[in-house]
PDB file of C-alpha atoms and ligand atoms in Angstrom:
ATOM      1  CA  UNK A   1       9.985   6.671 -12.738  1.00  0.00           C
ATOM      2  CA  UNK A   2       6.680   8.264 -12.064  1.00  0.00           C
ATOM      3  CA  UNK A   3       6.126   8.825  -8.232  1.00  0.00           C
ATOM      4  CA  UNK A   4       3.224   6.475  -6.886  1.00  0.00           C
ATOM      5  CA  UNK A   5       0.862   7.220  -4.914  1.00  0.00           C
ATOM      6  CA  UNK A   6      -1.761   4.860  -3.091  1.00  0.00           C
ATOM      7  CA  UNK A   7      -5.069   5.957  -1.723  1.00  0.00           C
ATOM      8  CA  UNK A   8      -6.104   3.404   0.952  1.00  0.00           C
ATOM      9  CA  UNK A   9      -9.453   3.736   1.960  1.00  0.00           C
ATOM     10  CA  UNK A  10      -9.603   1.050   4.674  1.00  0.00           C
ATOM     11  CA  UNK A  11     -13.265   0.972   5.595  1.00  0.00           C
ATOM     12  CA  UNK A  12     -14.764   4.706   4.338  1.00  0.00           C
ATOM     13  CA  UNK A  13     -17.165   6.058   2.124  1.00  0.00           C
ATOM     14  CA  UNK A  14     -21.050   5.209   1.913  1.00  0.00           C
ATOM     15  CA  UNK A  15     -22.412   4.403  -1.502  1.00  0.00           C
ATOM     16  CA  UNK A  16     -23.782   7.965  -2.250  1.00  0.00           C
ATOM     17  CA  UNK A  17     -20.519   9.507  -1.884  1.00  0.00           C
ATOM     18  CA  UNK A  18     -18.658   7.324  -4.324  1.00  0.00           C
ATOM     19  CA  UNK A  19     -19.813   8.590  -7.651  1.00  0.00           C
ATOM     20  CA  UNK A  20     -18.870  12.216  -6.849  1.00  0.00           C
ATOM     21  CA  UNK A  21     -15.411  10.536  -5.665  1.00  0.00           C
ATOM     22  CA  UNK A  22     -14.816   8.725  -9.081  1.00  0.00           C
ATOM     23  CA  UNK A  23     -15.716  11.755 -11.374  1.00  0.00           C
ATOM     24  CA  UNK A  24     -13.599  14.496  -8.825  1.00  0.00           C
ATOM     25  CA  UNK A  25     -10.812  12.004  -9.051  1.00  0.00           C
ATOM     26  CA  UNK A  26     -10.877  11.557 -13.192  1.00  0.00           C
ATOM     27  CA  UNK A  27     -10.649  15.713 -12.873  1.00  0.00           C
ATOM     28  CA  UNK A  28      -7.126  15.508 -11.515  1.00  0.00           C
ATOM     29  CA  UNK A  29      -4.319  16.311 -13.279  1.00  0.00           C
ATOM     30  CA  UNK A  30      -0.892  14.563 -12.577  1.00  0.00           C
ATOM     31  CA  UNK A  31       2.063  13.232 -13.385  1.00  0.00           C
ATOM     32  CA  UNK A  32       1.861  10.493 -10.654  1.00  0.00           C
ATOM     33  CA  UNK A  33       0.830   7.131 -10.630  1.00  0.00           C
ATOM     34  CA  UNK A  34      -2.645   7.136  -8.875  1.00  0.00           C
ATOM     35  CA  UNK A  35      -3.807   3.715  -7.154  1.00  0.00           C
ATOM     36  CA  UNK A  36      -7.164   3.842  -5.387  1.00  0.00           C
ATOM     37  CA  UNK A  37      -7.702   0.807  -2.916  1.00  0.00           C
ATOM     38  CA  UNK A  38     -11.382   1.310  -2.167  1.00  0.00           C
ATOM     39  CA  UNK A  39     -13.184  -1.605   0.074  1.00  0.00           C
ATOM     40  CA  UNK A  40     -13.891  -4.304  -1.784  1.00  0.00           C
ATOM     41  CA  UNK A  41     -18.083  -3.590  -2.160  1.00  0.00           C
ATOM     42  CA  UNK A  42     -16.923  -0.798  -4.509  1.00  0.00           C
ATOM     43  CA  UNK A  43     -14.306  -2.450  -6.830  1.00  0.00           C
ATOM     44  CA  UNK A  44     -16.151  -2.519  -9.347  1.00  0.00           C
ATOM     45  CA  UNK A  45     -17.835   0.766  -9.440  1.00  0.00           C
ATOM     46  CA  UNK A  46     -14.538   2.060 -10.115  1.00  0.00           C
ATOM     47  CA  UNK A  47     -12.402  -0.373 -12.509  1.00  0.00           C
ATOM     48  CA  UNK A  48     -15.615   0.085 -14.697  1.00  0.00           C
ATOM     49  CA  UNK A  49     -15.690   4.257 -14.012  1.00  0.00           C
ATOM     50  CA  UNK A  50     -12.227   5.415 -12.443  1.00  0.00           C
ATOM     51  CA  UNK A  51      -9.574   6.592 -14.734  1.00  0.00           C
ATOM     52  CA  UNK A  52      -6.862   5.590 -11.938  1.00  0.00           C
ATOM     53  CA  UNK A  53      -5.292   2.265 -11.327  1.00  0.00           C
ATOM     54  CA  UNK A  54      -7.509   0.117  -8.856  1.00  0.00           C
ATOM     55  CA  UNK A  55      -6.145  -1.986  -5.855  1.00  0.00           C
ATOM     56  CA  UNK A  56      -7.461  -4.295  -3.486  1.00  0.00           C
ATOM     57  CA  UNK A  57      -7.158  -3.693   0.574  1.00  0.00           C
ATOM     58  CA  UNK A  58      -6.800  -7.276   0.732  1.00  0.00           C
ATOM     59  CA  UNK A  59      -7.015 -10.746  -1.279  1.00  0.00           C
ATOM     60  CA  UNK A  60      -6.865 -14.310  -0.148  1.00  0.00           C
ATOM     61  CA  UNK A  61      -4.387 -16.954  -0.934  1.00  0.00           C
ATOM     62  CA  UNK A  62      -6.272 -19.606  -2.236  1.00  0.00           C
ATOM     63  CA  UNK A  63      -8.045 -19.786  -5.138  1.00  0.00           C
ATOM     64  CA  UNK A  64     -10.107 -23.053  -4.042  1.00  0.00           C
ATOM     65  CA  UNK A  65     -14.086 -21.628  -4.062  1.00  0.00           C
ATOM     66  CA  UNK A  66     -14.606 -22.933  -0.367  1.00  0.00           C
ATOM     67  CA  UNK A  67     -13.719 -19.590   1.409  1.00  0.00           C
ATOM     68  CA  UNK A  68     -16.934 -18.154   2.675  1.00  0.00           C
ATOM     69  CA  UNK A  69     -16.322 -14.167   2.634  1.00  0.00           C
ATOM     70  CA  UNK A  70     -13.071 -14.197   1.424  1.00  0.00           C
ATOM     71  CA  UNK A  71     -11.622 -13.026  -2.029  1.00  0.00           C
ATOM     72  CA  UNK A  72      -9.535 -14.369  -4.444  1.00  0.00           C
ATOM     73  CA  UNK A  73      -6.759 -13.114  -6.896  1.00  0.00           C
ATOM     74  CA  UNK A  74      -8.744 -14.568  -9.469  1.00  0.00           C
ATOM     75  CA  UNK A  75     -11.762 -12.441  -8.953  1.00  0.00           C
ATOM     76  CA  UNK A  76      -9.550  -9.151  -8.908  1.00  0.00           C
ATOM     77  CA  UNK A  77      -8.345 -10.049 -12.205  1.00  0.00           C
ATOM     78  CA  UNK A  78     -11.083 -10.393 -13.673  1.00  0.00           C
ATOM     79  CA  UNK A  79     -12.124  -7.391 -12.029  1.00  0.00           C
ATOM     80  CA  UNK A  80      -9.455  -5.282 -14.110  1.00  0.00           C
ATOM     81  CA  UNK A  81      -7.764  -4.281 -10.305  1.00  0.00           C
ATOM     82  CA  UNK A  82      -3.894  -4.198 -10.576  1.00  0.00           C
ATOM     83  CA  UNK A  83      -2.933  -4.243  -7.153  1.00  0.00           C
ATOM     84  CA  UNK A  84      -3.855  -5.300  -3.933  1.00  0.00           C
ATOM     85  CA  UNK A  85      -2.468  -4.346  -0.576  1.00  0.00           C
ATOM     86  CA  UNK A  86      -0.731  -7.303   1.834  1.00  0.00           C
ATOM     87  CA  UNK A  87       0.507  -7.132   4.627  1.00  0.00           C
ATOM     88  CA  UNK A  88      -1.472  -4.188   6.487  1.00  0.00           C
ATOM     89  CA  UNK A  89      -0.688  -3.766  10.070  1.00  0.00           C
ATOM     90  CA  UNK A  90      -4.495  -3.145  10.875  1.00  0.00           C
ATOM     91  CA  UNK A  91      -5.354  -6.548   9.721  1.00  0.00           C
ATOM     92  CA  UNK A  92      -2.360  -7.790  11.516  1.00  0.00           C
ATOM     93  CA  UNK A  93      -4.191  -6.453  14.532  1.00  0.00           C
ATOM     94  CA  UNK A  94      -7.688  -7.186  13.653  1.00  0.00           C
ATOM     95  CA  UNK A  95      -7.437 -10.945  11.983  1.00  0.00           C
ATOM     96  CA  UNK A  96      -4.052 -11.818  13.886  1.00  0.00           C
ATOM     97  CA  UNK A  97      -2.498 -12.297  10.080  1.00  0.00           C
ATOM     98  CA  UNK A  98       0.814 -14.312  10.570  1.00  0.00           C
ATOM     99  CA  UNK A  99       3.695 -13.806   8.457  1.00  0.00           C
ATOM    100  CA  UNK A 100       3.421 -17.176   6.896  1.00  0.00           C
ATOM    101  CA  UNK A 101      -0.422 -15.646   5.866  1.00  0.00           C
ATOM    102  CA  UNK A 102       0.963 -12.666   4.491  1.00  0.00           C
ATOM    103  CA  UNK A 103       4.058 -14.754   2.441  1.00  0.00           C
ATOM    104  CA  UNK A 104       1.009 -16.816   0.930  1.00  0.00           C
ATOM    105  CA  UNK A 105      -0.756 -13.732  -0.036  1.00  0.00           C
ATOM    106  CA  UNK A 106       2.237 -12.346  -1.568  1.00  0.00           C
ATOM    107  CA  UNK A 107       3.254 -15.141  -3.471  1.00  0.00           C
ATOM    108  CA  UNK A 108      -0.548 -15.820  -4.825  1.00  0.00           C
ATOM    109  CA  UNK A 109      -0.597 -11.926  -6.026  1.00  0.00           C
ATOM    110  CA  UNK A 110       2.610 -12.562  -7.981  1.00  0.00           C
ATOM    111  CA  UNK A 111       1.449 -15.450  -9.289  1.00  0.00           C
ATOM    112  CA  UNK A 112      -1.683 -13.777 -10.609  1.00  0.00           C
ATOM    113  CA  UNK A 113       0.335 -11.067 -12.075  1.00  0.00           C
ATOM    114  CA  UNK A 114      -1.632  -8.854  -9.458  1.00  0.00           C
ATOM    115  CA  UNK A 115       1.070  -5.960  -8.251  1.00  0.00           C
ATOM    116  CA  UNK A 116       1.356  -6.558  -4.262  1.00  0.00           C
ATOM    117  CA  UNK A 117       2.016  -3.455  -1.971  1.00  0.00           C
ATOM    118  CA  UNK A 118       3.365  -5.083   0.928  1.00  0.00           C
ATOM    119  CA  UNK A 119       3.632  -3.145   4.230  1.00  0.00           C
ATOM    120  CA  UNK A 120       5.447  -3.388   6.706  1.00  0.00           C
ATOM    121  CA  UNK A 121       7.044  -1.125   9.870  1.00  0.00           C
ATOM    122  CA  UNK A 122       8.344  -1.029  13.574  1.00  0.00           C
ATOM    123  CA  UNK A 123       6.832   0.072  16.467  1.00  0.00           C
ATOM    124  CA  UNK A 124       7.710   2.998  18.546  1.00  0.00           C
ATOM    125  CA  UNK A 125       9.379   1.083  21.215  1.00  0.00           C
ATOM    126  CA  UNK A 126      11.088  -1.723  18.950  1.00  0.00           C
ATOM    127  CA  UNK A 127      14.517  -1.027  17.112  1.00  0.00           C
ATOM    128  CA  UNK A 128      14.034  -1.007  13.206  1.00  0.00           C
ATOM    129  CA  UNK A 129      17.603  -2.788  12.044  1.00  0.00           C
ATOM    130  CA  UNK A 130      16.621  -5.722  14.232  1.00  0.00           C
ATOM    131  CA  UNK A 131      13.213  -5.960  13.319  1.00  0.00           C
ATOM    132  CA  UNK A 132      12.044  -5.099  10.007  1.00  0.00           C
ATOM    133  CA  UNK A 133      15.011  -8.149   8.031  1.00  0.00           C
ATOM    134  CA  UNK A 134      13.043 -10.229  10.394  1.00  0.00           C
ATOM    135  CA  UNK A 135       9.857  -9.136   8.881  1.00  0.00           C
ATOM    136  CA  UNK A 136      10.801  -8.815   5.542  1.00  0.00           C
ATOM    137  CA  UNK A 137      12.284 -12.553   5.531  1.00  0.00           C
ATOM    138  CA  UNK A 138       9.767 -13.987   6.345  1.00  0.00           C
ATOM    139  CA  UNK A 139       6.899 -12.280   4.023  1.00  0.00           C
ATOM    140  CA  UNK A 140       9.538 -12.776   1.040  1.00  0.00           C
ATOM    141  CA  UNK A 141      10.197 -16.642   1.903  1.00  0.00           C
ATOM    142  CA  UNK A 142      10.210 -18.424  -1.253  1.00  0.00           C
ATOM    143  CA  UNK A 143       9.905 -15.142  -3.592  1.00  0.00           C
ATOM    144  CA  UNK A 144      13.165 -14.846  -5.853  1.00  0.00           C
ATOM    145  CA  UNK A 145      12.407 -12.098  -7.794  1.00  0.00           C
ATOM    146  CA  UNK A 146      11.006  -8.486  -6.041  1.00  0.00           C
ATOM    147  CA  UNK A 147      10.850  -6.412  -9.237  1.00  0.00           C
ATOM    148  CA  UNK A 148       7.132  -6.388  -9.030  1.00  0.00           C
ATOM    149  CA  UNK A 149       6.313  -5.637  -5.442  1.00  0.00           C
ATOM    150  CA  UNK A 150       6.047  -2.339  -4.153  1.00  0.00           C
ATOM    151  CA  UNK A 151       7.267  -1.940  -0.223  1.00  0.00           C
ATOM    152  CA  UNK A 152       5.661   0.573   1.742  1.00  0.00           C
ATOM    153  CA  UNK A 153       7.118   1.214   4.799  1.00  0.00           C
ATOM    154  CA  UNK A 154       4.632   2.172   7.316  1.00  0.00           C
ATOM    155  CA  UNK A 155       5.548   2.679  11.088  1.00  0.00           C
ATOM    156  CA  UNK A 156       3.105   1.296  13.003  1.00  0.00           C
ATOM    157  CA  UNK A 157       2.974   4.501  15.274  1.00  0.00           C
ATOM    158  CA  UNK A 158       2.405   6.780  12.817  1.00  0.00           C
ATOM    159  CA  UNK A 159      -0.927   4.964  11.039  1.00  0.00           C
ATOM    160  CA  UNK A 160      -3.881   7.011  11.836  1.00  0.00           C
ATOM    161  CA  UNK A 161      -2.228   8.956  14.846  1.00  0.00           C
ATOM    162  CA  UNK A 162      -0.992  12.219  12.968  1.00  0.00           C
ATOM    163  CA  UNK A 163       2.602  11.156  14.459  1.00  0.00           C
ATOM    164  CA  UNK A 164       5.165  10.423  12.073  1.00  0.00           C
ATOM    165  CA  UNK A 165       9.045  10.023  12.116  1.00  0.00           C
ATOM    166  CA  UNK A 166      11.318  13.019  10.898  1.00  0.00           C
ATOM    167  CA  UNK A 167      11.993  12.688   6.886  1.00  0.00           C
ATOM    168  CA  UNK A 168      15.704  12.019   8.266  1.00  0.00           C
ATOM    169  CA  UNK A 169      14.482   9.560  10.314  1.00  0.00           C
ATOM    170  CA  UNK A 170      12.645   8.552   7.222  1.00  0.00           C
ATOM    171  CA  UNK A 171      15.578   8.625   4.875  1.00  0.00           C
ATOM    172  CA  UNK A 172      17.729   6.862   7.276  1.00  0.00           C
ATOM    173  CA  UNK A 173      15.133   3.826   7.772  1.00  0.00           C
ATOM    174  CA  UNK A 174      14.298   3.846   4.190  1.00  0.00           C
ATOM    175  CA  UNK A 175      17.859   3.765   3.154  1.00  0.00           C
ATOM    176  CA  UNK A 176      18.927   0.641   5.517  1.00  0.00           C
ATOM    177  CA  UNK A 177      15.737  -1.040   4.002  1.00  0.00           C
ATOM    178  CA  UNK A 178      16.506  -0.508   0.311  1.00  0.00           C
ATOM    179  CA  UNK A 179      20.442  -1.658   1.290  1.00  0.00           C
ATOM    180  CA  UNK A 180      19.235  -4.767   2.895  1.00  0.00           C
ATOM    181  CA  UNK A 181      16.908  -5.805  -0.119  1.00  0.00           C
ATOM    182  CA  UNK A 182      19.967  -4.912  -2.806  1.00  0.00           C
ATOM    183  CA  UNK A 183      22.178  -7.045  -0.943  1.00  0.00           C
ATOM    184  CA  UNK A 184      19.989  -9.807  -1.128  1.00  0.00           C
ATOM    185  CA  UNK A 185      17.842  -9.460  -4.126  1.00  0.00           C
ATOM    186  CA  UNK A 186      20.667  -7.751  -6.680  1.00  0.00           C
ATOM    187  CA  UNK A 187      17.624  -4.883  -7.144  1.00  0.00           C
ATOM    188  CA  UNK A 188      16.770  -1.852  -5.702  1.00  0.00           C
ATOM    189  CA  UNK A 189      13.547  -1.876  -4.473  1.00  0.00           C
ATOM    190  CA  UNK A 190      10.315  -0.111  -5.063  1.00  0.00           C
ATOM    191  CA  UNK A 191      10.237   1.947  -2.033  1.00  0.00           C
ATOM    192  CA  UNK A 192       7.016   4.044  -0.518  1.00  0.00           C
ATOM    193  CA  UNK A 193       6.292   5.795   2.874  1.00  0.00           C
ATOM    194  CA  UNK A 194       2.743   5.304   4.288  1.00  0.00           C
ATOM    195  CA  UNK A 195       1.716   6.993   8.245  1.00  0.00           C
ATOM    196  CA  UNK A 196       0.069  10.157   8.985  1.00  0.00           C
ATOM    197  CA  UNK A 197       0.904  11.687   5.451  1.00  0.00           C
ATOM    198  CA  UNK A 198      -1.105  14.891   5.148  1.00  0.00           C
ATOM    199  CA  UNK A 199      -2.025  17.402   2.272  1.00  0.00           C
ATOM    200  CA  UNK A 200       1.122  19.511   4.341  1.00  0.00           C
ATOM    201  CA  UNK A 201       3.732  17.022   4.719  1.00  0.00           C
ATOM    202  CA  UNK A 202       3.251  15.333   1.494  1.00  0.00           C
ATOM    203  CA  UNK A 203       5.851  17.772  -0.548  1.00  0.00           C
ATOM    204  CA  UNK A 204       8.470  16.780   2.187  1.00  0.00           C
ATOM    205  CA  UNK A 205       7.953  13.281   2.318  1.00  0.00           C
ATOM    206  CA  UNK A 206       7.772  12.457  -1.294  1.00  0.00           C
ATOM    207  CA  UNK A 207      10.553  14.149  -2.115  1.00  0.00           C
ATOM    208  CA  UNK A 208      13.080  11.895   0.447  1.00  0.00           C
ATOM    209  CA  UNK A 209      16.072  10.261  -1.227  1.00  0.00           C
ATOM    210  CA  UNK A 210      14.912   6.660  -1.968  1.00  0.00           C
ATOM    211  CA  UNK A 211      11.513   7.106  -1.873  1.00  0.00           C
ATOM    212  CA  UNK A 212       9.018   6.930  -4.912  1.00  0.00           C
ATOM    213  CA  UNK A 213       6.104   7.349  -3.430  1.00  0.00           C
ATOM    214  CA  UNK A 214       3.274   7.444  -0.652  1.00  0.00           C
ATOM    215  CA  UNK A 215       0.630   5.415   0.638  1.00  0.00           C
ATOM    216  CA  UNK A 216      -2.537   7.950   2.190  1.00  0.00           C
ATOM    217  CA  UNK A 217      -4.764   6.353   4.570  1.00  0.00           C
ATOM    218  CA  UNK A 218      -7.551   8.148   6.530  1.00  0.00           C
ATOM    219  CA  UNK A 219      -7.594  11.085   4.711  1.00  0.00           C
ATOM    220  CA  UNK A 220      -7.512   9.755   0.877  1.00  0.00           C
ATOM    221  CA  UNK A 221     -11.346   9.160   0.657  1.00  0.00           C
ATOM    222  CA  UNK A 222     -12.135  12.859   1.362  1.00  0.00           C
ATOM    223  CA  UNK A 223     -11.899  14.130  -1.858  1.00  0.00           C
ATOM    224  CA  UNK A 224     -10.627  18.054  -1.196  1.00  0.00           C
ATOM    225  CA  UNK A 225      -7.883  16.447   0.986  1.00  0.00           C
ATOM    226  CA  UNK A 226      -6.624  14.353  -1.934  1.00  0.00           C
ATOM    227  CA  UNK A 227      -6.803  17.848  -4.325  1.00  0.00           C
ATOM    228  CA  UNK A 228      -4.791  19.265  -2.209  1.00  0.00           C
ATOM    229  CA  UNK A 229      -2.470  16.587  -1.601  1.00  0.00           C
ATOM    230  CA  UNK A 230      -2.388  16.371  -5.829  1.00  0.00           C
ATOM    231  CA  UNK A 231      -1.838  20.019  -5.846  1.00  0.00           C
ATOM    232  CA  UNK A 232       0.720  20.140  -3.363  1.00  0.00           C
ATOM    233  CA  UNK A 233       3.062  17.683  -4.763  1.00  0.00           C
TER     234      UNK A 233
HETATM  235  P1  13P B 301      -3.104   7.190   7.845  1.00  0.00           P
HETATM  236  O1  13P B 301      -2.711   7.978   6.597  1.00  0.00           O
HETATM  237  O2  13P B 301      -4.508   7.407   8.265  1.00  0.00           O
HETATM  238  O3  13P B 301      -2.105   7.409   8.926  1.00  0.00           O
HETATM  239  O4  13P B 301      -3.012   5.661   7.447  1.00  0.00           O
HETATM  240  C1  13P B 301      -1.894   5.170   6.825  1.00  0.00           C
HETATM  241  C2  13P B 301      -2.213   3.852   6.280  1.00  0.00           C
HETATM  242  O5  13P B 301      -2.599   2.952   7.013  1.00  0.00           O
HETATM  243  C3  13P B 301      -2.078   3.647   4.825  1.00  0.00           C
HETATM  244  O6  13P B 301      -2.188   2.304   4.489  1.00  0.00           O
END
């Protein structure tokens, strides 16, 4: 399976920079599976000019036109973008998302055949076996079947601090999470590390038992950073 890896872009780049992003990022050579989550304003710059897979930061749940500002998984489609991120602890923070919100987002993505990258992670001070079933049951209430959902574990410490766990700790959290999942859904999961990875620690983290792949937040819009991080792999 070809390692995946997910270039969040949260709120970054101004429209003059983007072009010169697209064509830099057609120039790379790899073997991994490239998804580019730029904010929303530029979707469709690049599904029309990117040669990478395209996801969403964010989609909502209902497909009903009477959403002022919102998004739906309709509109991605026809869009041409493939995945869309749910679950994000920043707009856990910022728009108080509820698991319940997040389970409808999930299950609306599936439904649209729309590839979900659900995050989820601990906090420093909060104890990972106890919390993250917790978590995980209740954004996968009602979904039978996880083949198509990608789980990114992202400690909440760790996003946009340049703190992250040790890749034991890593491998050890990672490994509980994948257990818990085959127990439950008969499947091993599609598992992904996202918090603080850097052009330096990329090598290291990608290569963790379990893990197929990484999801790059502040850095991933600054195009040498992501050369690198291609290089370095
Ligand atoms: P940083 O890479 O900036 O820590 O962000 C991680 C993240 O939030 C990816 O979704």
């Amino acid at each position: 399976m070809k390692k995946m890896i997910v270039f969040n872009h949260k709120m970054s780049l101004l429209y003059d920079e983007v072009y010169n992003y697209i064509t830099r990022t057609n120039n790379l050579d790899t073997d991994c599976n490239i998804i580019i989550c730029p904010s929303n304003i530029y979707l469709e710059l690049f599904t029309n000019n990117s040669e990478w897979s395209i996801g969403a930061q964010n989609m909502y749940y209902n497909i009903d036109e009477n959403h002022t500002g919102e998004i739906s998984s309709l509109q991605l489609k026809a869009l041409g973008v493939e995945y869309v991120i749910v679950g994000h602890n920043e707009r856990i923070v910022d728009f108080n998302e509820s698991g319940r919100i997040i389970n409808l987002k999930l299950i609306e993505a599936l439904d649209a055949n729309i590839f979900p990258i659900l995050c989820f992670g601990e906090d420093a001070d909060e104890d990972y076996r106890e919390k993250l079933p917790q978590l995980l049951d209740s954004y996968l209430k009602d979904i039978l079947n996880i083949d198509f959902i990608t789980f990114a574990y992202e400690p909440i410490y760790a996003i946009g601090t340049g703190v992250h766990p040790s890749t034991d700790k890593i491998k050890e959290i990672i490994s509980f999470v994948s257990n818990y999942l085959e127990v439950k859904y008969h499947k091993k999961p599609n598992l992904i590390y996202g918090g603080s990875v850097t052009s330096s620690n990329i090598y290291d983290i990608i290569n963790i038992d379990g893990i197929n792949g990484v999801i790059v937040g502040k850095i991933s819009s600054d195009i040498r950073e992501v050369e690198k991080i291609i290089n370095n792999i």
